[in-house]
PDB file of C-alpha atoms in Angstrom:
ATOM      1  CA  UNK A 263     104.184 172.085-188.033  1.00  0.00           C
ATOM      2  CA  UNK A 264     105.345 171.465-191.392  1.00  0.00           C
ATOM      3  CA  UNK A 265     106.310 168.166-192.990  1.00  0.00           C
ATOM      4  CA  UNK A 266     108.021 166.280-195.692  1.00  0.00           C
ATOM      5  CA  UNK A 267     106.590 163.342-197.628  1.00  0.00           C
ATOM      6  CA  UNK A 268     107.925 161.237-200.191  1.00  0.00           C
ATOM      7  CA  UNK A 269     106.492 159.294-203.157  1.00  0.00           C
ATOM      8  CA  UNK A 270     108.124 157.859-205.677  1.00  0.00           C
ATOM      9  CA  UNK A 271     107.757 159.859-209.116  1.00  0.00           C
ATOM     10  CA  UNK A 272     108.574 155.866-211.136  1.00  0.00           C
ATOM     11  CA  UNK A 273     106.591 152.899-212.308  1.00  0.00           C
ATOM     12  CA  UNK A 274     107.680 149.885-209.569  1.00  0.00           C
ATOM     13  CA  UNK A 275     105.315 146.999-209.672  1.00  0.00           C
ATOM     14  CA  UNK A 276     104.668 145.492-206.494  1.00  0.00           C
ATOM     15  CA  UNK A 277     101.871 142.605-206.328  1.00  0.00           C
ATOM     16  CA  UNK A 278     100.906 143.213-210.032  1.00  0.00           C
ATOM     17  CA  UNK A 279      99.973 146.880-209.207  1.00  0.00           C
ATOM     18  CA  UNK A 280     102.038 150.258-210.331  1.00  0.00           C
ATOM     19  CA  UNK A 281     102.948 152.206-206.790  1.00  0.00           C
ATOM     20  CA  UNK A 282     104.278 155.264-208.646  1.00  0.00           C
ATOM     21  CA  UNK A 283     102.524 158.563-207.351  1.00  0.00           C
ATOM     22  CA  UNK A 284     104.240 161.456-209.374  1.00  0.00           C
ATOM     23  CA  UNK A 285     103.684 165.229-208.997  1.00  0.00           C
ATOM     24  CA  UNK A 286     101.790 164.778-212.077  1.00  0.00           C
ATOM     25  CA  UNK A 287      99.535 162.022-210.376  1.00  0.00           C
ATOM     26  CA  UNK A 288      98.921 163.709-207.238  1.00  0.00           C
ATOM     27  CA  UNK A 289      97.959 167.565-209.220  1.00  0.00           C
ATOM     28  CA  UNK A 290      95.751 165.524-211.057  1.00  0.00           C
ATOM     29  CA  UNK A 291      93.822 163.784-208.354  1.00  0.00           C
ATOM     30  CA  UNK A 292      94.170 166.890-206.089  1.00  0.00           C
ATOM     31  CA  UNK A 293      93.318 164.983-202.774  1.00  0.00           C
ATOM     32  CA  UNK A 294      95.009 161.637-201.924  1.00  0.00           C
ATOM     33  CA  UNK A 295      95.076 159.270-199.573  1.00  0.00           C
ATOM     34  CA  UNK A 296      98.559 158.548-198.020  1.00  0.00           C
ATOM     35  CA  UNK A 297      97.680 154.845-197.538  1.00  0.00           C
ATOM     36  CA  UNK A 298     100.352 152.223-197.883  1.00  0.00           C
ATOM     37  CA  UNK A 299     102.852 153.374-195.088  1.00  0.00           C
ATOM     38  CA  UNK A 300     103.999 150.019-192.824  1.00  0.00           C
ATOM     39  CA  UNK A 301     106.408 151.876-190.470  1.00  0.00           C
ATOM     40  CA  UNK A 302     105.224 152.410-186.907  1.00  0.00           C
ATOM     41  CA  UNK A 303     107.233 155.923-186.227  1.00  0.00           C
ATOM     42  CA  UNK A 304     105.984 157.512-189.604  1.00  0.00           C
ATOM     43  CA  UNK A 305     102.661 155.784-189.052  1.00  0.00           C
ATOM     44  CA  UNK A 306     102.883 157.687-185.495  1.00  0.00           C
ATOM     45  CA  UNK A 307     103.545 160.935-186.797  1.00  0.00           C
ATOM     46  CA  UNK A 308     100.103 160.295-189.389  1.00  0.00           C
ATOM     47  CA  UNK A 309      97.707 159.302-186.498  1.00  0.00           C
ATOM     48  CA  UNK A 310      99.059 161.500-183.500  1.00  0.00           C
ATOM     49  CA  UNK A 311     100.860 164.734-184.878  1.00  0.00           C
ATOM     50  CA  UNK A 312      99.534 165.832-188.194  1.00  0.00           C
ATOM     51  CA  UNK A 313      96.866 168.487-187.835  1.00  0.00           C
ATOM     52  CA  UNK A 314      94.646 169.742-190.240  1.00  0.00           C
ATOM     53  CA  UNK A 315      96.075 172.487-192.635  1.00  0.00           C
ATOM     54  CA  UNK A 316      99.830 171.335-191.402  1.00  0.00           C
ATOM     55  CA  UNK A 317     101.967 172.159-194.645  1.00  0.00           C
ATOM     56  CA  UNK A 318     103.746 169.586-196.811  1.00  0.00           C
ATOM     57  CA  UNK A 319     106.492 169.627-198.871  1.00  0.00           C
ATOM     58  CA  UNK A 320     105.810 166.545-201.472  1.00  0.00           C
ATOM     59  CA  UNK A 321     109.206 164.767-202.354  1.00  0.00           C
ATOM     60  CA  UNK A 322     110.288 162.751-205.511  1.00  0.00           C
ATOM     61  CA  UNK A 323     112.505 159.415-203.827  1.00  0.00           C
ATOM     62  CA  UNK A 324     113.983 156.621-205.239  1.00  0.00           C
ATOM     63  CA  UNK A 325     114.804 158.223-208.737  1.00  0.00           C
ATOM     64  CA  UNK A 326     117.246 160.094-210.869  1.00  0.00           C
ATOM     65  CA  UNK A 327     116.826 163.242-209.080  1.00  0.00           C
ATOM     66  CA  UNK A 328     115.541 163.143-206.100  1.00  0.00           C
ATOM     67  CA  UNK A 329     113.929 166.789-204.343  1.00  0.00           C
ATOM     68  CA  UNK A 330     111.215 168.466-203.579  1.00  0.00           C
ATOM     69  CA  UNK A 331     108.368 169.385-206.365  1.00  0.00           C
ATOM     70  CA  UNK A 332     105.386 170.683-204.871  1.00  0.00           C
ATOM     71  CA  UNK A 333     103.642 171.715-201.638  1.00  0.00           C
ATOM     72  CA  UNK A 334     100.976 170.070-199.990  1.00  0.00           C
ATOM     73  CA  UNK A 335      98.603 170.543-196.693  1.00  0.00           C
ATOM     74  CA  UNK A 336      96.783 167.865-194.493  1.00  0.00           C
ATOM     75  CA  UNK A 337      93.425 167.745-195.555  1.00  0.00           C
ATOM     76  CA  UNK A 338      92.373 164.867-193.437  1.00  0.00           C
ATOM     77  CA  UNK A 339      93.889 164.310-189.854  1.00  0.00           C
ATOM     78  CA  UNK A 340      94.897 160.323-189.300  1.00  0.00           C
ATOM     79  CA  UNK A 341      92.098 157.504-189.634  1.00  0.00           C
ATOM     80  CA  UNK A 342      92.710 153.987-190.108  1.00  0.00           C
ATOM     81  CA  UNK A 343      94.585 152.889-193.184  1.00  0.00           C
ATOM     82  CA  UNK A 344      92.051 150.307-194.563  1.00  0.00           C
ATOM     83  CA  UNK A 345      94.743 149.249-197.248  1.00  0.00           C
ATOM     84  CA  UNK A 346      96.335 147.508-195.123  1.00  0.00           C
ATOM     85  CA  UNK A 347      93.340 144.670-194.579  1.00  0.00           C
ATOM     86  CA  UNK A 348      92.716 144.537-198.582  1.00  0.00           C
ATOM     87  CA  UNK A 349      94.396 141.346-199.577  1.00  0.00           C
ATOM     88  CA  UNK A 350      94.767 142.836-202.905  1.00  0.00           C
ATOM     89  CA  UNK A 351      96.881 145.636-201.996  1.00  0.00           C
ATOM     90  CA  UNK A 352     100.263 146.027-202.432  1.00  0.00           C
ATOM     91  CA  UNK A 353     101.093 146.589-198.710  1.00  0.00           C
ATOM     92  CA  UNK A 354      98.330 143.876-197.292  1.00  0.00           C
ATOM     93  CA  UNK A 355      99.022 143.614-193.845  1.00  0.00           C
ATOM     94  CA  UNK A 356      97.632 140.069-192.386  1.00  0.00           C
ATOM     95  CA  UNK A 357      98.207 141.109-189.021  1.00  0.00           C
ATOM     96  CA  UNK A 358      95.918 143.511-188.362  1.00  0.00           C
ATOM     97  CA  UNK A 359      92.186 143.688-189.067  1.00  0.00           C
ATOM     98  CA  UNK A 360      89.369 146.323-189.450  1.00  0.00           C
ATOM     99  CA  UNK A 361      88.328 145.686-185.952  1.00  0.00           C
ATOM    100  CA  UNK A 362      92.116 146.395-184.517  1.00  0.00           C
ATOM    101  CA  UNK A 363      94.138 148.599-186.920  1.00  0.00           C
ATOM    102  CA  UNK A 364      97.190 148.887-186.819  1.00  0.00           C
ATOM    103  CA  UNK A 365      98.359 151.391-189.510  1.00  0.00           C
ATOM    104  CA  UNK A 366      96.666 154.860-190.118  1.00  0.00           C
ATOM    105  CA  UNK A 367      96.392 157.433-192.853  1.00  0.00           C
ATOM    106  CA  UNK A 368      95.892 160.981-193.733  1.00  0.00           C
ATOM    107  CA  UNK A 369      94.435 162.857-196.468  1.00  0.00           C
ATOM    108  CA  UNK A 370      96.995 165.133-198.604  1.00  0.00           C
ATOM    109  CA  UNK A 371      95.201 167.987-200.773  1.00  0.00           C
ATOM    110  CA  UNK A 372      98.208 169.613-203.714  1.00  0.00           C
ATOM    111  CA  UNK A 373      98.461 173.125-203.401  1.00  0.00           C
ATOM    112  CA  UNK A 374     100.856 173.868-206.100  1.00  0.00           C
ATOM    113  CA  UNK A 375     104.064 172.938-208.306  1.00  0.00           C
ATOM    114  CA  UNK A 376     107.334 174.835-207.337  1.00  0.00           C
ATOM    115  CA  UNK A 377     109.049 176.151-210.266  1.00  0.00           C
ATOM    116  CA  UNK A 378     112.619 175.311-209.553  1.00  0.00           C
ATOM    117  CA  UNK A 379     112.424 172.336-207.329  1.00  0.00           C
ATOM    118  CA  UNK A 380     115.085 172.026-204.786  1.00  0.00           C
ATOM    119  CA  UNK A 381     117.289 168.947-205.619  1.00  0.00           C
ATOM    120  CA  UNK A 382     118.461 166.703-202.401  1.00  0.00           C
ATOM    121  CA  UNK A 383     121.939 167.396-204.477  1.00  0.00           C
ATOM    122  CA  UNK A 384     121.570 171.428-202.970  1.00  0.00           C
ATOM    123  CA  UNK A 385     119.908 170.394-200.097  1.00  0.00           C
ATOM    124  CA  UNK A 386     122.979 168.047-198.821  1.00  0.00           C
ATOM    125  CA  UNK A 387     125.124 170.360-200.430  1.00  0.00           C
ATOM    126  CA  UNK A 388     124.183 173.725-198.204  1.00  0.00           C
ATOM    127  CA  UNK A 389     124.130 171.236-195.338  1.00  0.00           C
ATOM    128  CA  UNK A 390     127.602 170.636-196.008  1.00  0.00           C
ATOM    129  CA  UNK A 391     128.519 174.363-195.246  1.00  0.00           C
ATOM    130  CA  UNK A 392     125.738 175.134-192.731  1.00  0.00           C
ATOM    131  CA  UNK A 393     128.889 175.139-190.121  1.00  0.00           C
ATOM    132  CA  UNK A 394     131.339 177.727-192.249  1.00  0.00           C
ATOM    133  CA  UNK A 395     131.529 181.256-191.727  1.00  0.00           C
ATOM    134  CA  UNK A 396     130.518 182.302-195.009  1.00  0.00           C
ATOM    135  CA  UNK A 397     127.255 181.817-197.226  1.00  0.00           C
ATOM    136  CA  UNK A 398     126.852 181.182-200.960  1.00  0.00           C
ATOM    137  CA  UNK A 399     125.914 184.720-202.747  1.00  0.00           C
ATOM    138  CA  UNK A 400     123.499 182.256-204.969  1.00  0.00           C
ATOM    139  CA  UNK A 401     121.291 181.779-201.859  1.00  0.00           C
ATOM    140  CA  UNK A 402     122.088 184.697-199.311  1.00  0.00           C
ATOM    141  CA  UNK A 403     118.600 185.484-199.158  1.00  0.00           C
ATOM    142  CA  UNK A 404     118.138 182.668-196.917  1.00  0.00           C
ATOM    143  CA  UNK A 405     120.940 183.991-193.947  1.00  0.00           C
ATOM    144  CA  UNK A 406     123.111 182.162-191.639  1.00  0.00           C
ATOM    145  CA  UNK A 407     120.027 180.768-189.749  1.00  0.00           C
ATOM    146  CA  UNK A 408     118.413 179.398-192.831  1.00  0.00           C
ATOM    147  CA  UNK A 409     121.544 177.731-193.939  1.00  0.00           C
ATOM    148  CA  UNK A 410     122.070 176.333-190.643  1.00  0.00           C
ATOM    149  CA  UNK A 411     118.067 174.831-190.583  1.00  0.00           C
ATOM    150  CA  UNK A 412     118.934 173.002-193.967  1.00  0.00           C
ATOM    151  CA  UNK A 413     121.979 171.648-192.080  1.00  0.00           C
ATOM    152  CA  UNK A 414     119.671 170.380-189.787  1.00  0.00           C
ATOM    153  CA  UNK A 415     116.525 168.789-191.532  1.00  0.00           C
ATOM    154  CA  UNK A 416     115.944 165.292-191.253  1.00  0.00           C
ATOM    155  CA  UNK A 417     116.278 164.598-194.882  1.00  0.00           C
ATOM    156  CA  UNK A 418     120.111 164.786-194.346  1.00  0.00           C
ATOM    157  CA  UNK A 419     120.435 163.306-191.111  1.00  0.00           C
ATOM    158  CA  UNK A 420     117.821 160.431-191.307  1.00  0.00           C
ATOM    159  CA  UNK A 421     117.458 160.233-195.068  1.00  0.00           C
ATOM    160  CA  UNK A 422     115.223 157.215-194.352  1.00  0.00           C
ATOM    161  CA  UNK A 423     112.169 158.213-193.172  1.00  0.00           C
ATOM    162  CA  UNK A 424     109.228 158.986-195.671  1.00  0.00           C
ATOM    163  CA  UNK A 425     107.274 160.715-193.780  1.00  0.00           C
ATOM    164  CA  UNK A 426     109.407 162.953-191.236  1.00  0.00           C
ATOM    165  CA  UNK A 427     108.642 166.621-189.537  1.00  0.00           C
ATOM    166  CA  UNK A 428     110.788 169.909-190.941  1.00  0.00           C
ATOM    167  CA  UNK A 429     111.125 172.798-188.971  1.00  0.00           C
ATOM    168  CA  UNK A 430     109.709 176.139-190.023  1.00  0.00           C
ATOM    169  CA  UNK A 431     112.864 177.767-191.101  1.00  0.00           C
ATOM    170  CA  UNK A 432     114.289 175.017-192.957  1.00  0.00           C
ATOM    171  CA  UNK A 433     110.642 174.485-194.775  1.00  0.00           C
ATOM    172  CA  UNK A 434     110.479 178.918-195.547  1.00  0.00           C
ATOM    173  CA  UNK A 435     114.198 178.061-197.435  1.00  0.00           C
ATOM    174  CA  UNK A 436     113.229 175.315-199.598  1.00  0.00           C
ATOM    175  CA  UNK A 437     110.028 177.284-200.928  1.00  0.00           C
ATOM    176  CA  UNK A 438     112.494 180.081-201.072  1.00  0.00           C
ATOM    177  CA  UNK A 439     114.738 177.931-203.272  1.00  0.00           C
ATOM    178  CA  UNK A 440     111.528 176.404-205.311  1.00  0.00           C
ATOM    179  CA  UNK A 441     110.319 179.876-206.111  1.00  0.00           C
ATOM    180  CA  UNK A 442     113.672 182.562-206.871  1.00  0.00           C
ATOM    181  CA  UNK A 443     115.887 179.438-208.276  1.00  0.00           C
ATOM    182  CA  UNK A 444     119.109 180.741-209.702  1.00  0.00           C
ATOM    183  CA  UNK A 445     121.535 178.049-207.694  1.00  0.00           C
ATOM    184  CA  UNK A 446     121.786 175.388-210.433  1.00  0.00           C
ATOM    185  CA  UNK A 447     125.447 176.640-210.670  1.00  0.00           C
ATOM    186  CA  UNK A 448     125.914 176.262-207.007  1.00  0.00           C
ATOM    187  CA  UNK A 449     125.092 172.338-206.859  1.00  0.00           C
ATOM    188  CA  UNK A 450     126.995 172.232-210.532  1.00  0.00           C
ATOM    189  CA  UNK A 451     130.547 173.703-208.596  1.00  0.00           C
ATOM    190  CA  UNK A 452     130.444 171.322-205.616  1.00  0.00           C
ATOM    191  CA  UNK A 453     133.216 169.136-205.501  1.00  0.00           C
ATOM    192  CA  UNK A 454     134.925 170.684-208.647  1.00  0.00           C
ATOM    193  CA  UNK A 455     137.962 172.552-206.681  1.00  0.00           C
ATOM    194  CA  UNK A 456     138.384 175.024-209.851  1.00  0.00           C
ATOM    195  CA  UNK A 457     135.717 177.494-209.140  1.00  0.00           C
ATOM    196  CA  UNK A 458     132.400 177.520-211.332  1.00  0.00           C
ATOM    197  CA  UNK A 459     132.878 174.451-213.263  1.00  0.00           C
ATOM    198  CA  UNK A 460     130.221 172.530-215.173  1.00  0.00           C
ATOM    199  CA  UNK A 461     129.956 169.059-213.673  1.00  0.00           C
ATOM    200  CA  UNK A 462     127.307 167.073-213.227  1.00  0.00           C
ATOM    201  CA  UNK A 463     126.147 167.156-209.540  1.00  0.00           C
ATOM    202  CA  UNK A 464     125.682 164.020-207.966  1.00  0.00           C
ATOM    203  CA  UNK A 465     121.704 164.067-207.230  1.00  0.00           C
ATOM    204  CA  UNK A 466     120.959 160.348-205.689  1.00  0.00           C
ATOM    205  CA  UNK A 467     122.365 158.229-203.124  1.00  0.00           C
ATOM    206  CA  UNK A 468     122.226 154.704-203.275  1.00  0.00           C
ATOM    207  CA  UNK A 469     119.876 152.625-201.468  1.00  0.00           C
ATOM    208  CA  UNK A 470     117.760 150.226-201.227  1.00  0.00           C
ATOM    209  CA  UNK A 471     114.407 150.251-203.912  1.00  0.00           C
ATOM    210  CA  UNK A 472     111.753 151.103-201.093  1.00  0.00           C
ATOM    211  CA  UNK A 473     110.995 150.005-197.876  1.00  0.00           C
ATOM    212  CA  UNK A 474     107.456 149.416-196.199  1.00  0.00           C
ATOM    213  CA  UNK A 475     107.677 152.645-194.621  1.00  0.00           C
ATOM    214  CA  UNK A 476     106.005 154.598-198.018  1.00  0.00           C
ATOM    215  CA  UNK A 477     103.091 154.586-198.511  1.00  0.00           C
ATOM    216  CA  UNK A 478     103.737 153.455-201.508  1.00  0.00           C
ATOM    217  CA  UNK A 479     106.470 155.617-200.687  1.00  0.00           C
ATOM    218  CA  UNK A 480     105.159 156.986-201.365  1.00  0.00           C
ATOM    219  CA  UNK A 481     103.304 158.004-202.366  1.00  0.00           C
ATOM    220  CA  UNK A 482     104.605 156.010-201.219  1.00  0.00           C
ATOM    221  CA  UNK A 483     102.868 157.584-201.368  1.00  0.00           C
ATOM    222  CA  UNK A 484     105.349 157.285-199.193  1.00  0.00           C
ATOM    223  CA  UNK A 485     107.055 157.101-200.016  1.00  0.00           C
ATOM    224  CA  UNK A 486     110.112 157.256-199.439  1.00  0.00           C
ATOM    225  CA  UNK A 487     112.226 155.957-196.497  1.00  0.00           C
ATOM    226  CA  UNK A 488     115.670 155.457-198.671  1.00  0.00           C
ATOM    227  CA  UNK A 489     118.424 157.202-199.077  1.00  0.00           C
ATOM    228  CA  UNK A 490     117.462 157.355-202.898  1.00  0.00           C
ATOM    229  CA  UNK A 491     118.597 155.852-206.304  1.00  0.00           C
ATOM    230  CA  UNK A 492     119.838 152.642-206.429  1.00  0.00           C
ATOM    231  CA  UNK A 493     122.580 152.283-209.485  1.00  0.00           C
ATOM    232  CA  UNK A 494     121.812 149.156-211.322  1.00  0.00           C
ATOM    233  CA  UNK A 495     124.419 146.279-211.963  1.00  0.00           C
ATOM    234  CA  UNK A 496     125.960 146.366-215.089  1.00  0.00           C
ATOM    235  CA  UNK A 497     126.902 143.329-217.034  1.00  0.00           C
ATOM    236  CA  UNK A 498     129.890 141.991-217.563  1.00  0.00           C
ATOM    237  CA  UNK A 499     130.962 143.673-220.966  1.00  0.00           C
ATOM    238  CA  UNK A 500     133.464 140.814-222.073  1.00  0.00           C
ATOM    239  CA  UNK A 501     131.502 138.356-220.851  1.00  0.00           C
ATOM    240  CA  UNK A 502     128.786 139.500-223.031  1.00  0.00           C
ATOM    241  CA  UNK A 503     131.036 139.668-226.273  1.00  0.00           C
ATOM    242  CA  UNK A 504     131.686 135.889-225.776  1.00  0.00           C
ATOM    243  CA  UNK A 505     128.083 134.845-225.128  1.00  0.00           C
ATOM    244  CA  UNK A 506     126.692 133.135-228.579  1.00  0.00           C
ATOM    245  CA  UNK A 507     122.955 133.914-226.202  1.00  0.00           C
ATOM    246  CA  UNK A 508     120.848 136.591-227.719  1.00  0.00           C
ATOM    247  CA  UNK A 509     119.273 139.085-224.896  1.00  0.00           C
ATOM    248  CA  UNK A 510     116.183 138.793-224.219  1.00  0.00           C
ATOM    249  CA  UNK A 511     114.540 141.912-223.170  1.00  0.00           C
ATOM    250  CA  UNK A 512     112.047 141.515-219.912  1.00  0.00           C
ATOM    251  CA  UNK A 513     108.734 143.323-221.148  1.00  0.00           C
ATOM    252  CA  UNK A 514     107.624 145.628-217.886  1.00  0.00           C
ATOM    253  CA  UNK A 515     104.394 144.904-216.800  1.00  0.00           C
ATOM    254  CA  UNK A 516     101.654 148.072-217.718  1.00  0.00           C
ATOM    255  CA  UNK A 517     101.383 150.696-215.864  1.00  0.00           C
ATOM    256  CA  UNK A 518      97.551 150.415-214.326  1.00  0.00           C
ATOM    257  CA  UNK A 519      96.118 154.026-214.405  1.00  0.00           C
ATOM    258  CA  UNK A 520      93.745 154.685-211.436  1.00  0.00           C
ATOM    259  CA  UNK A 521      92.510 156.858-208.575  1.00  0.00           C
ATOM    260  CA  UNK A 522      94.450 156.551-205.879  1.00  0.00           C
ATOM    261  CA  UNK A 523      97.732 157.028-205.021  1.00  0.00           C
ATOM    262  CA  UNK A 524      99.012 153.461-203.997  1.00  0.00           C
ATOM    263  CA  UNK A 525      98.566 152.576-207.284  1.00  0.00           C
ATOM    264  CA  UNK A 526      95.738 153.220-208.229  1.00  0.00           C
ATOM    265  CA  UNK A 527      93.220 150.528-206.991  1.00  0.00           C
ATOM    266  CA  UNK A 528      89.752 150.484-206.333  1.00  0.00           C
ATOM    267  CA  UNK A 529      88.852 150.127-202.417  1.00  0.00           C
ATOM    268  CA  UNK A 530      85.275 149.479-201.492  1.00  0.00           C
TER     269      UNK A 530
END
């Protein structure tokens, strides 16, 4: 069965150490660990369900544009996720132990980049019409069935969940989408009401930074349990133009470049 996996494609620090895992970072490494997820129903589908050679689609969460960027296969079925007893890890977990895991892994091997990666934006978007009579011309190539398999994908209906099963027809469209492209005008339209405008599709929904269901989400390597994007506050414009107080910019901590893909640190 195939599935989707998330992984957030930005630098976040979390306990001094950089939990980004791009498409750049996992082409590079080629094989990675999916260490780092803490929640028990994608931890589940890791120990119990994923099978050797299962196919992947690997998802960018929690940024500008959310989608899916490359594909992916199990290369290692579930085995405990020793992470979580490092107490230098990002996602230490104190209640469990080498001798009684609790959270398990698998191994992810990149296969290859797709060349038009299918935003969330489309992905919501043909959900959106999965129940109307008619398809888009852009992606007829997929028929009434495929439309209506996007409709139904977990991504839409529990955005949430970084690691979460898609069903065969749904996961044939978005490589369909990945490799022919040609619906950037299709996601541009939606919501416009005066045929093919040119707006700017909305590509992220608001939600909370990450949850300890990535792996360091994800790459989370996981990943990727939100419903993607956060928009940060703004500051009070006026209030600023009163304030005598110079801004004082917040240097980001560096990004540590490692190995693995929950942030790169070195595991004995």
């Amino acid at each position: 069965m195939p599935w989707l996996m998330k992984a957030e494609p930005d630098s976040r620090i979390v306990k001094g150490k950089d939990v980004k895992f791009s498409v750049d970072d996992f082409e590079k490494i080629g094989i990675s660990p999916w260490d780092g997820v803490r929640n028990h129903e994608a931890k589940k589908i890791m120990k119990e369900r994923m099978k050797l050679g299962d196919q992947v689609l690997f998802y960018h969460s929690n940024c500008k544009t959310p989608g899916v960027f490359a594909l992916a296969e199990i290369a290692k079925e579930g085995y405990p996720d020793y992470t979580a007893w490092d107490t230098k890890h990002p996602y230490f977990d104190p209640k469990t132990d080498e001798s009684n895991p609790t959270w398990y892994m698998v191994d992810v091997k990149f296969i290859r980049r797709l060349a038009h990666p299918p935003t969330l934006a489309l992905i919501k978007h043909l959900a959106s019409l999965a129940s109307s009579a008619s398809i888009p011309d852009e992606i007829s190539y997929i028929g009434k069935e495929g439309l209506e398999a996007i409709g139904a994908m977990q991504l839409v209906n529990r955005g949430r969940l970084s690691v979460q099963p898609v069903e065969k027809d749904a996961f044939d469209c978005i490589v369909k989408f990945g490799d022919r492209g040609g619906w950037d005008d299709l996601v541009e339209q939606k919501g416009r009401g005066k045929g093919k405008g040119t707006a700017t599709p909305k590509t992220s929904t608001p939600t909370p930074r990450k949850v300890k269901d990535r792996a360091i989400e994800a790459p989370r390597t996981n990943r990727e349990e939100v419903a993607e994007n956060p928009k940060p506050m703004k500051a009070d414009c006026k209030a600023d133009a009163r304030s005598d107080k110079a801004k004082v910019k917040q240097k980001e901590p560096p990004v540590s470049k490692g190995e693995r893909r929950s942030k790169r640190i070195k595991l004995n």
